[in-house]
Tab-separated table of C-alpha atoms in Angstrom:
chain	number	residue	atom	x	y	z
M	1	GLY	CA	-0.013	0.016	0.017
M	2	VAL	CA	0.873	3.655	-0.271
M	3	LYS	CA	1.902	5.378	2.953
M	4	PRO	CA	0.939	9.135	3.233
M	5	VAL	CA	3.922	11.320	4.135
M	6	GLY	CA	2.062	14.523	4.606
M	7	SER	CA	-1.288	16.207	4.522
M	8	GLU	CA	-2.705	19.618	3.929
M	9	ILE	CA	-5.981	21.370	4.948
M	10	VAL	CA	-7.551	23.149	2.052
M	11	GLY	CA	-10.000	25.849	3.042
M	12	LEU	CA	-11.481	26.382	6.500
M	13	LEU	CA	-12.156	24.003	9.380
M	14	PRO	CA	-13.678	24.450	12.789
M	15	LYS	CA	-11.300	25.441	15.560
M	16	LYS	CA	-12.772	22.603	17.667
M	17	ALA	CA	-11.471	20.063	15.155
M	18	ILE	CA	-7.945	21.381	15.754
M	19	GLU	CA	-8.259	21.248	19.478
M	20	MET	CA	-9.671	17.734	19.469
M	21	ALA	CA	-6.952	16.540	17.027
M	22	ALA	CA	-4.314	18.061	19.276
M	23	ASP	CA	-5.714	16.349	22.235
M	24	PHE	CA	-6.063	12.979	20.401
M	25	PHE	CA	-2.558	12.899	19.027
M	26	LEU	CA	-0.637	14.560	21.836
M	27	GLN	CA	-2.474	12.364	24.377
M	28	LEU	CA	-2.472	15.297	26.743
M	29	GLU	CA	-3.428	14.713	30.399
M	30	ASN	CA	-6.575	16.586	31.374
M	31	PHE	CA	-6.462	18.867	28.330
M	32	SER	CA	-9.469	21.221	27.946
M	33	PRO	CA	-10.072	23.760	25.223
M	34	ALA	CA	-10.503	26.167	28.101
M	35	GLN	CA	-6.693	26.036	28.358
M	36	VAL	CA	-6.387	27.739	24.947
M	37	PHE	CA	-5.657	31.412	25.715
M	38	GLU	CA	-7.863	32.694	22.824
M	39	ASN	CA	-10.769	30.647	24.189
M	40	LYS	CA	-10.278	31.974	27.677
M	41	LEU	CA	-10.202	35.505	26.245
M	42	ALA	CA	-13.404	34.874	24.202
M	43	ASP	CA	-15.102	33.423	27.303
M	44	ALA	CA	-14.108	36.479	29.328
M	45	LEU	CA	-15.297	38.918	26.589
M	46	SER	CA	-18.658	37.138	26.163
M	47	GLY	CA	-19.268	37.246	29.958
M	48	ALA	CA	-19.314	33.498	30.320
M	49	PRO	CA	-23.178	33.264	30.526
M	50	LEU	CA	-23.287	29.766	32.300
M	51	MET	CA	-21.212	31.006	35.088
M	52	THR	CA	-23.495	33.073	37.241
M	53	ALA	CA	-22.673	34.222	40.726
M	54	LYS	CA	-25.235	31.786	42.153
M	55	ASP	CA	-24.875	28.812	39.898
M	56	GLY	CA	-21.731	26.607	39.677
M	57	LYS	CA	-20.516	25.810	36.187
M	58	LEU	CA	-21.851	22.249	36.022
M	59	VAL	CA	-25.255	22.770	37.523
M	60	GLY	CA	-25.879	25.415	34.791
M	61	LEU	CA	-25.388	22.601	32.221
M	62	ALA	CA	-27.553	20.214	34.240
M	63	ARG	CA	-30.430	22.466	35.090
M	64	PRO	CA	-32.377	22.636	31.775
M	65	PHE	CA	-32.933	18.955	31.585
M	66	LEU	CA	-33.732	18.680	35.395
M	67	GLU	CA	-36.325	21.444	34.979
M	68	ALA	CA	-37.894	19.700	32.003
M	69	VAL	CA	-38.270	16.497	34.045
M	70	ALA	CA	-39.517	18.305	37.138
M	71	ALA	CA	-42.286	20.199	35.193
M	72	PRO	CA	-45.874	18.847	35.748
M	73	THR	CA	-46.149	17.483	32.208
M	74	ALA	CA	-46.125	13.776	31.556
M	75	THR	CA	-43.177	14.022	29.208
M	76	PRO	CA	-40.209	13.858	29.749
M	77	GLY	CA	-41.049	11.082	32.173
M	78	GLY	CA	-39.473	7.861	33.428
M	79	GLY	CA	-38.822	6.509	29.950
M	80	SER	CA	-36.908	9.574	28.899
M	81	VAL	CA	-34.976	9.568	32.188
M	82	SER	CA	-34.019	5.934	31.787
M	83	ALA	CA	-32.647	6.629	28.290
M	84	PHE	CA	-30.787	9.681	29.692
M	85	ALA	CA	-29.290	7.474	32.449
M	86	GLY	CA	-27.923	5.160	29.873
M	87	ALA	CA	-26.489	8.047	27.847
M	88	LEU	CA	-24.875	9.395	31.062
M	89	ALA	CA	-23.367	5.933	31.684
M	90	ALA	CA	-21.914	5.799	28.218
M	91	SER	CA	-20.651	9.331	28.556
M	92	LEU	CA	-18.910	8.419	31.771
M	93	GLY	CA	-17.488	5.233	30.096
M	94	HIS	CA	-16.218	7.563	27.328
M	95	MET	CA	-14.385	9.746	29.916
M	96	VAL	CA	-12.829	6.612	31.628
M	97	ALA	CA	-11.633	5.127	28.361
M	98	GLY	CA	-10.305	8.458	27.105
M	99	LEU	CA	-8.328	9.282	30.296
M	100	SER	CA	-7.078	5.687	30.778
M	101	ARG	CA	-5.858	5.574	27.185
M	102	LYS	CA	-3.564	8.452	27.899
M	103	LYS	CA	-1.923	6.836	31.042
M	104	LYS	CA	1.474	5.251	30.568
M	105	SER	CA	0.366	2.510	32.924
M	106	GLN	CA	-2.417	1.370	30.501
M	107	ALA	CA	-0.143	1.514	27.422
M	108	ALA	CA	-0.680	-2.223	26.860
M	109	HIS	CA	-4.414	-1.598	26.432
M	110	VAL	CA	-4.420	1.414	24.145
M	111	ASP	CA	-6.191	-0.376	21.153
M	112	GLN	CA	-8.902	-1.847	23.341
M	113	LEU	CA	-9.378	1.520	25.062
M	114	SER	CA	-9.547	3.344	21.732
M	115	ALA	CA	-12.173	0.816	20.488
M	116	ALA	CA	-14.096	1.349	23.740
M	117	LEU	CA	-13.900	5.088	23.275
M	118	ASP	CA	-15.644	4.861	19.855
M	119	ASP	CA	-18.198	2.466	21.128
M	120	MET	CA	-19.108	4.628	24.160
M	121	ARG	CA	-19.537	7.728	21.939
M	122	ARG	CA	-21.843	5.891	19.556
M	123	THR	CA	-23.867	4.385	22.339
M	124	ALA	CA	-24.251	7.694	24.204
M	125	GLU	CA	-25.468	9.331	20.911
M	126	LYS	CA	-27.922	6.458	20.326
M	127	LEU	CA	-29.367	6.606	23.777
M	128	ALA	CA	-29.535	10.385	23.788
M	129	GLU	CA	-31.795	10.193	20.697
M	130	GLU	CA	-34.097	7.758	22.564
M	131	ILE	CA	-34.869	10.510	25.127
M	132	ASP	CA	-37.044	12.183	22.601
M	133	ARG	CA	-38.309	8.992	20.881
M	134	ASP	CA	-39.676	7.781	24.255
M	135	ALA	CA	-41.427	11.162	24.866
M	136	GLU	CA	-42.874	11.094	21.342
M	137	SER	CA	-44.193	7.559	21.636
M	138	TYR	CA	-45.881	8.424	24.942
M	139	ASN	CA	-47.444	11.485	23.367
M	140	ALA	CA	-48.751	9.273	20.504
M	141	VAL	CA	-50.502	7.103	23.039
M	142	MET	CA	-52.127	10.139	24.725
M	143	ALA	CA	-53.252	11.429	21.311
M	144	ALA	CA	-54.852	8.046	20.525
M	145	PHE	CA	-56.800	8.178	23.800
M	146	LYS	CA	-58.177	11.541	22.722
M	147	LEU	CA	-59.700	10.301	19.500
M	148	PRO	CA	-63.544	10.529	19.229
M	149	GLN	CA	-65.620	7.584	20.334
M	150	GLY	CA	-69.075	8.879	19.338
M	151	ASN	CA	-70.248	5.625	17.626
M	152	ALA	CA	-69.196	1.980	17.537
M	153	GLU	CA	-66.915	2.539	14.433
M	154	GLU	CA	-65.128	5.474	16.067
M	155	ALA	CA	-64.636	3.495	19.202
M	156	ARG	CA	-63.252	0.569	17.261
M	157	LEU	CA	-60.783	2.848	15.324
M	158	ARG	CA	-59.742	4.563	18.582
M	159	GLU	CA	-59.024	1.244	20.308
M	160	GLU	CA	-57.040	0.135	17.292
M	161	ALA	CA	-54.992	3.376	17.400
M	162	ILE	CA	-54.420	2.989	21.234
M	163	GLN	CA	-53.234	-0.597	20.691
M	164	LYS	CA	-50.880	0.282	17.896
M	165	ALA	CA	-49.450	3.342	19.736
M	166	THR	CA	-48.998	1.430	22.928
M	167	LYS	CA	-47.039	-1.279	21.132
M	168	GLU	CA	-44.694	1.414	19.830
M	169	ALA	CA	-44.469	2.866	23.382
M	170	ALA	CA	-43.336	-0.552	24.587
M	171	GLU	CA	-40.916	-1.091	21.680
M	172	VAL	CA	-38.980	2.203	22.378
M	173	PRO	CA	-38.034	1.342	26.065
M	174	LEU	CA	-37.266	-2.271	25.069
M	175	GLN	CA	-34.680	-0.927	22.642
M	176	VAL	CA	-33.370	1.347	25.381
M	177	ALA	CA	-33.151	-1.640	27.667
M	178	GLU	CA	-31.337	-3.758	25.016
M	179	ARG	CA	-28.668	-0.990	24.497
M	180	THR	CA	-28.251	-0.272	28.149
M	181	VAL	CA	-27.888	-3.922	29.043
M	182	ALA	CA	-25.190	-4.315	26.307
M	183	LEU	CA	-23.580	-1.103	27.655
M	184	PHE	CA	-23.668	-2.521	31.215
M	185	GLU	CA	-21.777	-5.676	29.959
M	186	ARG	CA	-19.349	-3.644	27.940
M	187	LEU	CA	-18.463	-1.475	30.899
M	188	GLY	CA	-17.864	-4.579	32.958
M	189	GLN	CA	-15.353	-5.813	30.349
M	190	LEU	CA	-13.402	-2.563	30.817
M	191	ASP	CA	-12.836	-3.186	34.586
M	192	GLY	CA	-9.439	-5.003	33.995
M	193	ILE	CA	-7.981	-2.348	31.508
M	194	VAL	CA	-8.873	1.051	32.887
M	195	ALA	CA	-6.536	3.029	35.239
M	196	ALA	CA	-6.929	1.987	38.859
M	197	SER	CA	-7.787	5.611	39.802
M	198	MET	CA	-10.880	5.513	37.526
M	199	ARG	CA	-12.421	2.329	38.980
M	200	SER	CA	-15.069	4.263	40.951
M	201	ASP	CA	-15.970	6.267	37.897
M	202	LEU	CA	-16.468	2.992	35.984
M	203	GLN	CA	-18.531	1.673	38.900
M	204	VAL	CA	-20.822	4.716	38.723
M	205	ALA	CA	-21.201	4.294	34.962
M	206	ARG	CA	-22.322	0.674	35.548
M	207	LEU	CA	-24.803	1.732	38.236
M	208	MET	CA	-26.219	4.258	35.859
M	209	ALA	CA	-26.472	1.706	33.011
M	210	SER	CA	-28.139	-0.769	35.305
M	211	ALA	CA	-30.657	1.865	36.640
M	212	GLY	CA	-31.357	2.964	33.035
M	213	ALA	CA	-31.969	-0.669	31.970
M	214	ARG	CA	-34.301	-1.455	34.888
M	215	GLY	CA	-36.207	1.875	34.423
M	216	ALA	CA	-36.613	1.146	30.694
M	217	LEU	CA	-37.885	-2.399	31.584
M	218	ALA	CA	-40.377	-0.949	34.040
M	219	ASN	CA	-41.706	1.220	31.188
M	220	VAL	CA	-41.866	-1.781	28.821
M	221	GLU	CA	-43.924	-3.717	31.430
M	222	SER	CA	-46.227	-0.746	32.157
M	223	ASN	CA	-47.089	-0.444	28.514
M	224	LEU	CA	-47.702	-4.221	28.131
M	225	ASP	CA	-50.424	-4.089	30.782
M	226	GLY	CA	-52.572	-2.042	28.380
M	227	LEU	CA	-52.259	-4.495	25.376
M	228	THR	CA	-54.751	-7.121	24.287
M	229	ASP	CA	-52.488	-9.028	21.811
M	230	ALA	CA	-51.515	-11.950	24.144
M	231	ALA	CA	-48.932	-13.474	21.891
M	232	TYR	CA	-47.158	-10.085	21.426
M	233	VAL	CA	-47.295	-9.449	25.217
M	234	LYS	CA	-45.794	-12.933	25.918
M	235	SER	CA	-42.965	-12.489	23.508
M	236	MET	CA	-42.135	-8.989	24.900
M	237	ARG	CA	-42.247	-10.259	28.459
M	238	ALA	CA	-39.747	-13.103	27.468
M	239	LYS	CA	-37.415	-10.443	25.998
M	240	ALA	CA	-37.588	-8.348	29.105
M	241	ALA	CA	-36.982	-11.325	31.271
M	242	ALA	CA	-33.922	-12.302	29.309
M	243	LEU	CA	-32.545	-8.764	29.725
M	244	ARG	CA	-33.194	-8.791	33.393
M	245	GLU	CA	-31.143	-11.990	33.765
M	246	ARG	CA	-28.285	-10.343	31.950
M	247	LEU	CA	-28.398	-7.622	34.620
M	248	GLY	CA	-27.774	-10.346	37.158
M	249	ASP	CA	-31.471	-10.716	38.359
M	250	ALA	CA	-32.919	-14.050	39.245
M	251	PRO	CA	-35.253	-15.285	36.456
M	252	ARG	CA	-38.843	-14.456	37.121
M	253	ALA	CA	-41.934	-16.438	36.180
M	254	ILE	CA	-43.173	-15.281	32.824
M	255	SER	CA	-46.884	-14.860	32.426
M	256	ALA	CA	-48.820	-13.684	29.413
L	1	GLY	CA	-57.544	34.711	64.060
L	2	VAL	CA	-58.041	37.175	61.253
L	3	LYS	CA	-58.977	35.685	57.812
L	4	PRO	CA	-57.680	37.665	54.796
L	5	VAL	CA	-60.386	38.573	52.386
L	6	GLY	CA	-58.260	39.970	49.626
L	7	SER	CA	-54.611	40.603	48.614
L	8	GLU	CA	-52.818	42.967	46.293
L	9	ILE	CA	-49.441	42.892	44.526
L	10	VAL	CA	-47.607	46.140	45.039
L	11	GLY	CA	-44.740	46.721	42.411
L	12	LEU	CA	-43.455	44.138	39.965
L	13	LEU	CA	-43.145	40.404	40.095
L	14	PRO	CA	-41.773	37.757	37.727
L	15	LYS	CA	-44.127	36.475	35.099
L	16	LYS	CA	-43.129	32.863	36.066
L	17	ALA	CA	-44.512	33.487	39.649
L	18	ILE	CA	-47.897	34.253	38.028
L	19	GLU	CA	-47.807	31.115	35.890
L	20	MET	CA	-46.752	28.900	38.855
L	21	ALA	CA	-49.422	30.443	40.987
L	22	ALA	CA	-52.150	29.862	38.265
L	23	ASP	CA	-50.923	26.265	37.863
L	24	PHE	CA	-50.923	25.642	41.589
L	25	PHE	CA	-54.329	27.053	42.414
L	26	LEU	CA	-56.185	25.994	39.354
L	27	GLN	CA	-54.717	22.559	39.625
L	28	LEU	CA	-54.568	22.496	35.821
L	29	GLU	CA	-53.953	19.222	34.016
L	30	ASN	CA	-50.647	19.201	32.006
L	31	PHE	CA	-50.397	22.931	32.160
L	32	SER	CA	-47.151	24.319	30.716
L	33	PRO	CA	-46.091	27.988	30.369
L	34	ALA	CA	-45.681	27.125	26.681
L	35	GLN	CA	-49.458	27.315	26.565
L	36	VAL	CA	-49.384	31.067	27.301
L	37	PHE	CA	-49.727	32.807	23.912
L	38	GLU	CA	-47.224	35.563	24.735
L	39	ASN	CA	-44.676	32.880	25.745
L	40	LYS	CA	-45.294	31.079	22.454
L	41	LEU	CA	-44.959	34.264	20.600
L	42	ALA	CA	-41.672	35.176	22.401
L	43	ASP	CA	-40.321	31.700	21.701
L	44	ALA	CA	-41.136	32.041	17.985
L	45	LEU	CA	-39.517	35.513	17.769
L	46	SER	CA	-36.412	34.392	19.600
L	47	GLY	CA	-35.967	31.577	17.090
L	48	ALA	CA	-36.339	28.699	19.778
L	49	PRO	CA	-32.593	27.993	19.686
L	50	LEU	CA	-32.715	24.625	21.405
L	51	MET	CA	-34.905	23.143	18.702
L	52	THR	CA	-32.516	22.370	15.833
L	53	ALA	CA	-33.437	20.430	12.755
L	54	LYS	CA	-31.252	17.504	13.797
L	55	ASP	CA	-31.821	17.463	17.494
L	56	GLY	CA	-35.058	16.566	19.272
L	57	LYS	CA	-36.119	19.028	21.809
L	58	LEU	CA	-35.125	17.100	24.870
L	59	VAL	CA	-31.716	15.811	23.657
L	60	GLY	CA	-30.776	19.505	23.133
L	61	LEU	CA	-31.401	20.089	26.879
L	62	ALA	CA	-29.452	16.925	27.852
L	63	ARG	CA	-26.511	17.185	25.567
L	64	PRO	CA	-24.465	19.978	27.458
L	65	PHE	CA	-24.155	18.002	30.591
L	66	LEU	CA	-23.604	14.665	28.708
L	67	GLU	CA	-20.770	16.314	26.725
L	68	ALA	CA	-19.129	17.710	29.939
L	69	VAL	CA	-19.150	14.139	31.361
L	70	ALA	CA	-17.822	12.535	28.177
L	71	ALA	CA	-14.887	14.991	27.865
L	72	PRO	CA	-11.455	13.479	28.790
L	73	THR	CA	-11.149	15.551	31.967
L	74	ALA	CA	-11.340	13.978	35.489
L	75	THR	CA	-14.324	16.345	36.422
L	76	PRO	CA	-17.210	16.045	36.166
L	77	GLY	CA	-16.730	12.375	36.995
L	78	GLY	CA	-18.565	9.661	38.877
L	79	GLY	CA	-19.180	11.790	41.932
L	80	SER	CA	-20.887	14.627	39.946
L	81	VAL	CA	-22.914	11.997	37.972
L	82	SER	CA	-24.135	10.410	41.194
L	83	ALA	CA	-25.231	13.773	42.525
L	84	PHE	CA	-26.994	14.467	39.161
L	85	ALA	CA	-28.693	11.068	39.298
L	86	GLY	CA	-30.120	12.011	42.758
L	87	ALA	CA	-31.250	15.434	41.379
L	88	LEU	CA	-32.911	13.629	38.470
L	89	ALA	CA	-34.752	11.299	40.825
L	90	ALA	CA	-36.033	14.236	42.859
L	91	SER	CA	-37.116	16.071	39.627
L	92	LEU	CA	-39.015	13.025	38.498
L	93	GLY	CA	-40.564	12.723	42.008
L	94	HIS	CA	-41.595	16.359	41.679
L	95	MET	CA	-43.319	15.600	38.375
L	96	VAL	CA	-45.102	12.541	39.803
L	97	ALA	CA	-46.309	14.543	42.891
L	98	GLY	CA	-47.291	17.561	40.743
L	99	LEU	CA	-49.319	15.471	38.302
L	100	SER	CA	-50.889	13.170	40.896
L	101	ARG	CA	-51.978	16.241	42.984
L	102	LYS	CA	-54.164	17.370	40.142
L	103	LYS	CA	-55.955	14.061	39.566
L	104	LYS	CA	-59.513	13.814	41.029
L	105	SER	CA	-58.733	10.186	41.889
L	106	GLN	CA	-55.917	11.359	44.247
L	107	ALA	CA	-57.954	14.202	45.876
L	108	ALA	CA	-57.722	12.551	49.336
L	109	HIS	CA	-53.975	12.908	49.247
L	110	VAL	CA	-53.577	16.498	47.977
L	111	ASP	CA	-51.965	17.856	51.192
L	112	GLN	CA	-49.419	14.980	51.394
L	113	LEU	CA	-48.600	15.436	47.603
L	114	SER	CA	-48.253	19.101	48.059
L	115	ALA	CA	-45.715	18.520	50.852
L	116	ALA	CA	-43.948	15.986	48.709
L	117	LEU	CA	-43.829	18.553	45.888
L	118	ASP	CA	-42.019	21.108	48.114
L	119	ASP	CA	-39.676	18.440	49.440
L	120	MET	CA	-38.768	17.225	46.036
L	121	ARG	CA	-38.029	20.687	44.743
L	122	ARG	CA	-35.785	21.441	47.670
L	123	THR	CA	-33.934	18.113	47.314
L	124	ALA	CA	-33.436	18.420	43.642
L	125	GLU	CA	-31.962	21.926	44.221
L	126	LYS	CA	-29.528	20.679	46.952
L	127	LEU	CA	-28.352	17.767	44.892
L	128	ALA	CA	-27.899	19.818	41.830
L	129	GLU	CA	-25.525	22.018	43.905
L	130	GLU	CA	-23.530	18.971	44.922
L	131	ILE	CA	-22.619	18.376	41.215
L	132	ASP	CA	-20.175	21.299	41.416
L	133	ARG	CA	-19.158	20.723	45.072
L	134	ASP	CA	-17.971	17.259	44.143
L	135	ALA	CA	-15.961	18.438	41.137
L	136	GLU	CA	-14.388	21.158	43.231
L	137	SER	CA	-13.468	18.878	46.072
L	138	TYR	CA	-11.815	16.478	43.599
L	139	ASN	CA	-9.899	19.375	41.982
L	140	ALA	CA	-8.651	20.391	45.416
L	141	VAL	CA	-7.135	16.925	45.946
L	142	MET	CA	-5.453	17.111	42.537
L	143	ALA	CA	-4.079	20.604	43.482
L	144	ALA	CA	-2.697	19.178	46.764
L	145	PHE	CA	-0.836	16.455	44.861
L	146	LYS	CA	0.758	19.078	42.746
L	147	LEU	CA	2.384	20.922	45.766
L	148	PRO	CA	6.153	21.009	45.870
L	149	GLN	CA	8.058	18.308	47.742
L	150	GLY	CA	11.603	19.485	47.409
L	151	ASN	CA	12.499	18.982	51.048
L	152	ALA	CA	11.131	17.185	54.124
L	153	GLU	CA	9.117	20.219	55.354
L	154	GLU	CA	7.547	20.695	51.914
L	155	ALA	CA	6.762	17.014	51.699
L	156	ARG	CA	5.123	17.038	55.123
L	157	LEU	CA	2.974	20.113	54.240
L	158	ARG	CA	2.013	18.452	50.966
L	159	GLU	CA	0.936	15.234	52.656
L	160	GLU	CA	-1.049	17.259	55.211
L	161	ALA	CA	-2.812	19.112	52.425
L	162	ILE	CA	-3.603	15.807	50.516
L	163	GLN	CA	-5.087	14.283	53.619
L	164	LYS	CA	-7.179	17.413	54.299
L	165	ALA	CA	-8.476	17.630	50.749
L	166	THR	CA	-9.156	13.921	50.548
L	167	LYS	CA	-11.253	14.125	53.754
L	168	GLU	CA	-13.312	16.877	52.139
L	169	ALA	CA	-13.603	14.798	48.938
L	170	ALA	CA	-15.111	11.904	51.079
L	171	GLU	CA	-17.400	14.288	52.926
L	172	VAL	CA	-19.142	15.572	49.784
L	173	PRO	CA	-20.129	12.281	48.378
L	174	LEU	CA	-21.229	11.073	51.977
L	175	GLN	CA	-23.606	14.070	52.059
L	176	VAL	CA	-24.831	13.183	48.553
L	177	ALA	CA	-25.369	9.576	49.746
L	178	GLU	CA	-27.298	10.768	52.861
L	179	ARG	CA	-29.589	12.972	50.761
L	180	THR	CA	-30.230	10.317	48.115
L	181	VAL	CA	-30.931	7.599	50.601
L	182	ALA	CA	-33.449	9.801	52.359
L	183	LEU	CA	-34.879	10.647	48.902
L	184	PHE	CA	-35.099	6.942	48.056
L	185	GLU	CA	-37.095	6.319	51.294
L	186	ARG	CA	-39.352	9.359	50.702
L	187	LEU	CA	-40.126	8.235	47.181
L	188	GLY	CA	-41.011	4.793	48.546
L	189	GLN	CA	-43.548	6.411	50.820
L	190	LEU	CA	-45.213	8.059	47.872
L	191	ASP	CA	-46.051	4.710	46.326
L	192	GLY	CA	-49.524	4.431	47.988
L	193	ILE	CA	-50.639	8.012	47.131
L	194	VAL	CA	-49.589	8.766	43.563
L	195	ALA	CA	-51.812	8.107	40.517
L	196	ALA	CA	-51.604	4.512	39.269
L	197	SER	CA	-50.598	5.734	35.773
L	198	MET	CA	-47.441	7.194	37.369
L	199	ARG	CA	-46.163	4.155	39.189
L	200	SER	CA	-43.518	3.409	36.606
L	201	ASP	CA	-42.185	7.006	36.737
L	202	LEU	CA	-41.999	6.656	40.493
L	203	GLN	CA	-40.192	3.381	40.128
L	204	VAL	CA	-37.647	5.075	37.703
L	205	ALA	CA	-37.135	7.807	40.222
L	206	ARG	CA	-36.361	5.218	42.968
L	207	LEU	CA	-33.917	3.418	40.681
L	208	MET	CA	-32.170	6.740	39.950
L	209	ALA	CA	-32.002	7.602	43.665
L	210	SER	CA	-30.608	4.199	44.544
L	211	ALA	CA	-27.971	4.415	41.753
L	212	GLY	CA	-27.052	7.838	42.865
L	213	ALA	CA	-26.671	6.776	46.448
L	214	ARG	CA	-24.609	3.696	45.504
L	215	GLY	CA	-22.427	5.780	43.225
L	216	ALA	CA	-21.809	8.393	45.913
L	217	LEU	CA	-20.925	5.596	48.427
L	218	ALA	CA	-18.400	4.156	45.927
L	219	ASN	CA	-16.893	7.587	45.843
L	220	VAL	CA	-16.687	7.886	49.626
L	221	GLU	CA	-14.969	4.548	49.750
L	222	SER	CA	-12.504	5.389	47.007
L	223	ASN	CA	-11.510	8.440	48.897
L	224	LEU	CA	-11.133	6.652	52.238
L	225	ASP	CA	-8.627	4.369	50.689
L	226	GLY	CA	-6.158	7.308	50.572
L	227	LEU	CA	-6.511	8.386	54.193
L	228	THR	CA	-4.226	7.578	57.158
L	229	ASP	CA	-6.461	8.746	60.050
L	230	ALA	CA	-7.795	5.257	61.018
L	231	ALA	CA	-10.419	6.513	63.435
L	232	TYR	CA	-11.896	8.859	60.819
L	233	VAL	CA	-11.889	6.125	58.260
L	234	LYS	CA	-13.568	3.702	60.579
L	235	SER	CA	-16.318	6.195	61.505
L	236	MET	CA	-16.899	7.089	57.808
L	237	ARG	CA	-17.124	3.430	56.865
L	238	ALA	CA	-19.721	2.859	59.581
L	239	LYS	CA	-21.825	5.680	58.230
L	240	ALA	CA	-21.499	4.322	54.608
L	241	ALA	CA	-22.522	0.829	55.859
L	242	ALA	CA	-25.559	2.237	57.605
L	243	LEU	CA	-26.636	3.928	54.446
L	244	ARG	CA	-26.153	0.808	52.429
L	245	GLU	CA	-28.488	-0.959	54.748
L	246	ARG	CA	-31.139	1.618	54.256
L	247	LEU	CA	-30.916	0.940	50.580
L	248	GLY	CA	-31.845	-2.650	51.290
L	249	ASP	CA	-28.302	-4.133	51.085
L	250	ALA	CA	-27.144	-6.840	53.395
L	251	PRO	CA	-24.806	-5.474	56.091
L	252	ARG	CA	-21.169	-5.929	55.193
L	253	ALA	CA	-18.171	-6.417	57.511
L	254	ILE	CA	-16.797	-2.997	58.559
L	255	SER	CA	-13.018	-2.838	58.572
L	256	ALA	CA	-10.869	0.234	59.423
């Protein structure tokens, strides 16, 4: 094959790409774009809006989602929070893999840690998208319940719409549960190759993945309670039970 | 006593106070300030920046914190994520209490649910603040490790600073654990008085509180490993063990 001996950037590229590339290749310890003087200057000039006198820096990032959850509206509810917990677990796994990869002590595991880094980023992205999908599927169920039921035909169509929307509202958390259980297992495999100082971070990531998976399964089951298609319900319950076992739970009796 | 027969607002007050008061007293179902026409108009005029073509509405709120966690910097790490999980649990509890309180079916429990609503809001706020406190206490430990150790006196002062900062870094997650365990118990007490349709949301809230508590305890223990004050370590381990028991874990042997 041909080995490139040089490269050139034609045109413009985002500053962030440069910072990320520098971080990646230099394997800097604890590098943050905030350490770039021009960025610090820009932050200072813009008045750093997230850093208010009252709020710490991080709570400012956390607050918008917390407030959306706390609001007395049914969405975002437990399903979205479960998907978010999974995304949080993957993000923490991403941090652990990223920091471990730069430690001399973990040099033997660089390839595995780089693969984990990619995996965690993709998983965090997928689970973050499920936050909205769950809310949308719940809203669709609510919309079906509001359909007219003035006569027998309308009532039949409404019931059909409810059943269809409720199946979808069970499928979304099942997918979240599948992803978070796989994530839970993947995080467990990292235990032997991450830096010792990051073990407790990895442990928190596993706790969040497990809580996200269990929360998603609670949402699957809650939706199954409203369905009349016994064969479908039975097959979904079997899938949920298999996922619970992978989380280390004792198998439970499966009923239709 | 004297019974007020009227009241008057002198001067200005925030629009949000009016909306919240309307929501509280009218006990509206699913009310959101977005239903206020002027708010809708203001959102439309401001270009609703969080709603991009690619991102769903909720993931836009979730992403800033997820990205801060995923970044290859030691903070925010597992301690901050644990505090955030607790804040998320309290926020979800707030939603459940707020929606249940408005249901005719739960009319008998309005006072208890209103008390829970207040409690959940305060708890969410306190735990959200711990997100930054945890990061700051960890950064203080890192700063102590970077102190000079050129001679015996410097080395002694550095070791003292490390021990002091590490104690503080154990106290913060212990406080998070205390708050989230109390929250876990409080959420359990709500089980009998919330609307049946919100049971799975309450279940997710309990899972998040439990995961937050366990994550915080993992961080307490990880910091205790670095301490030389055996009496202090023993007393902290006893507190951690007592909290684990309240989460339903079997008691573990306590060692200094």
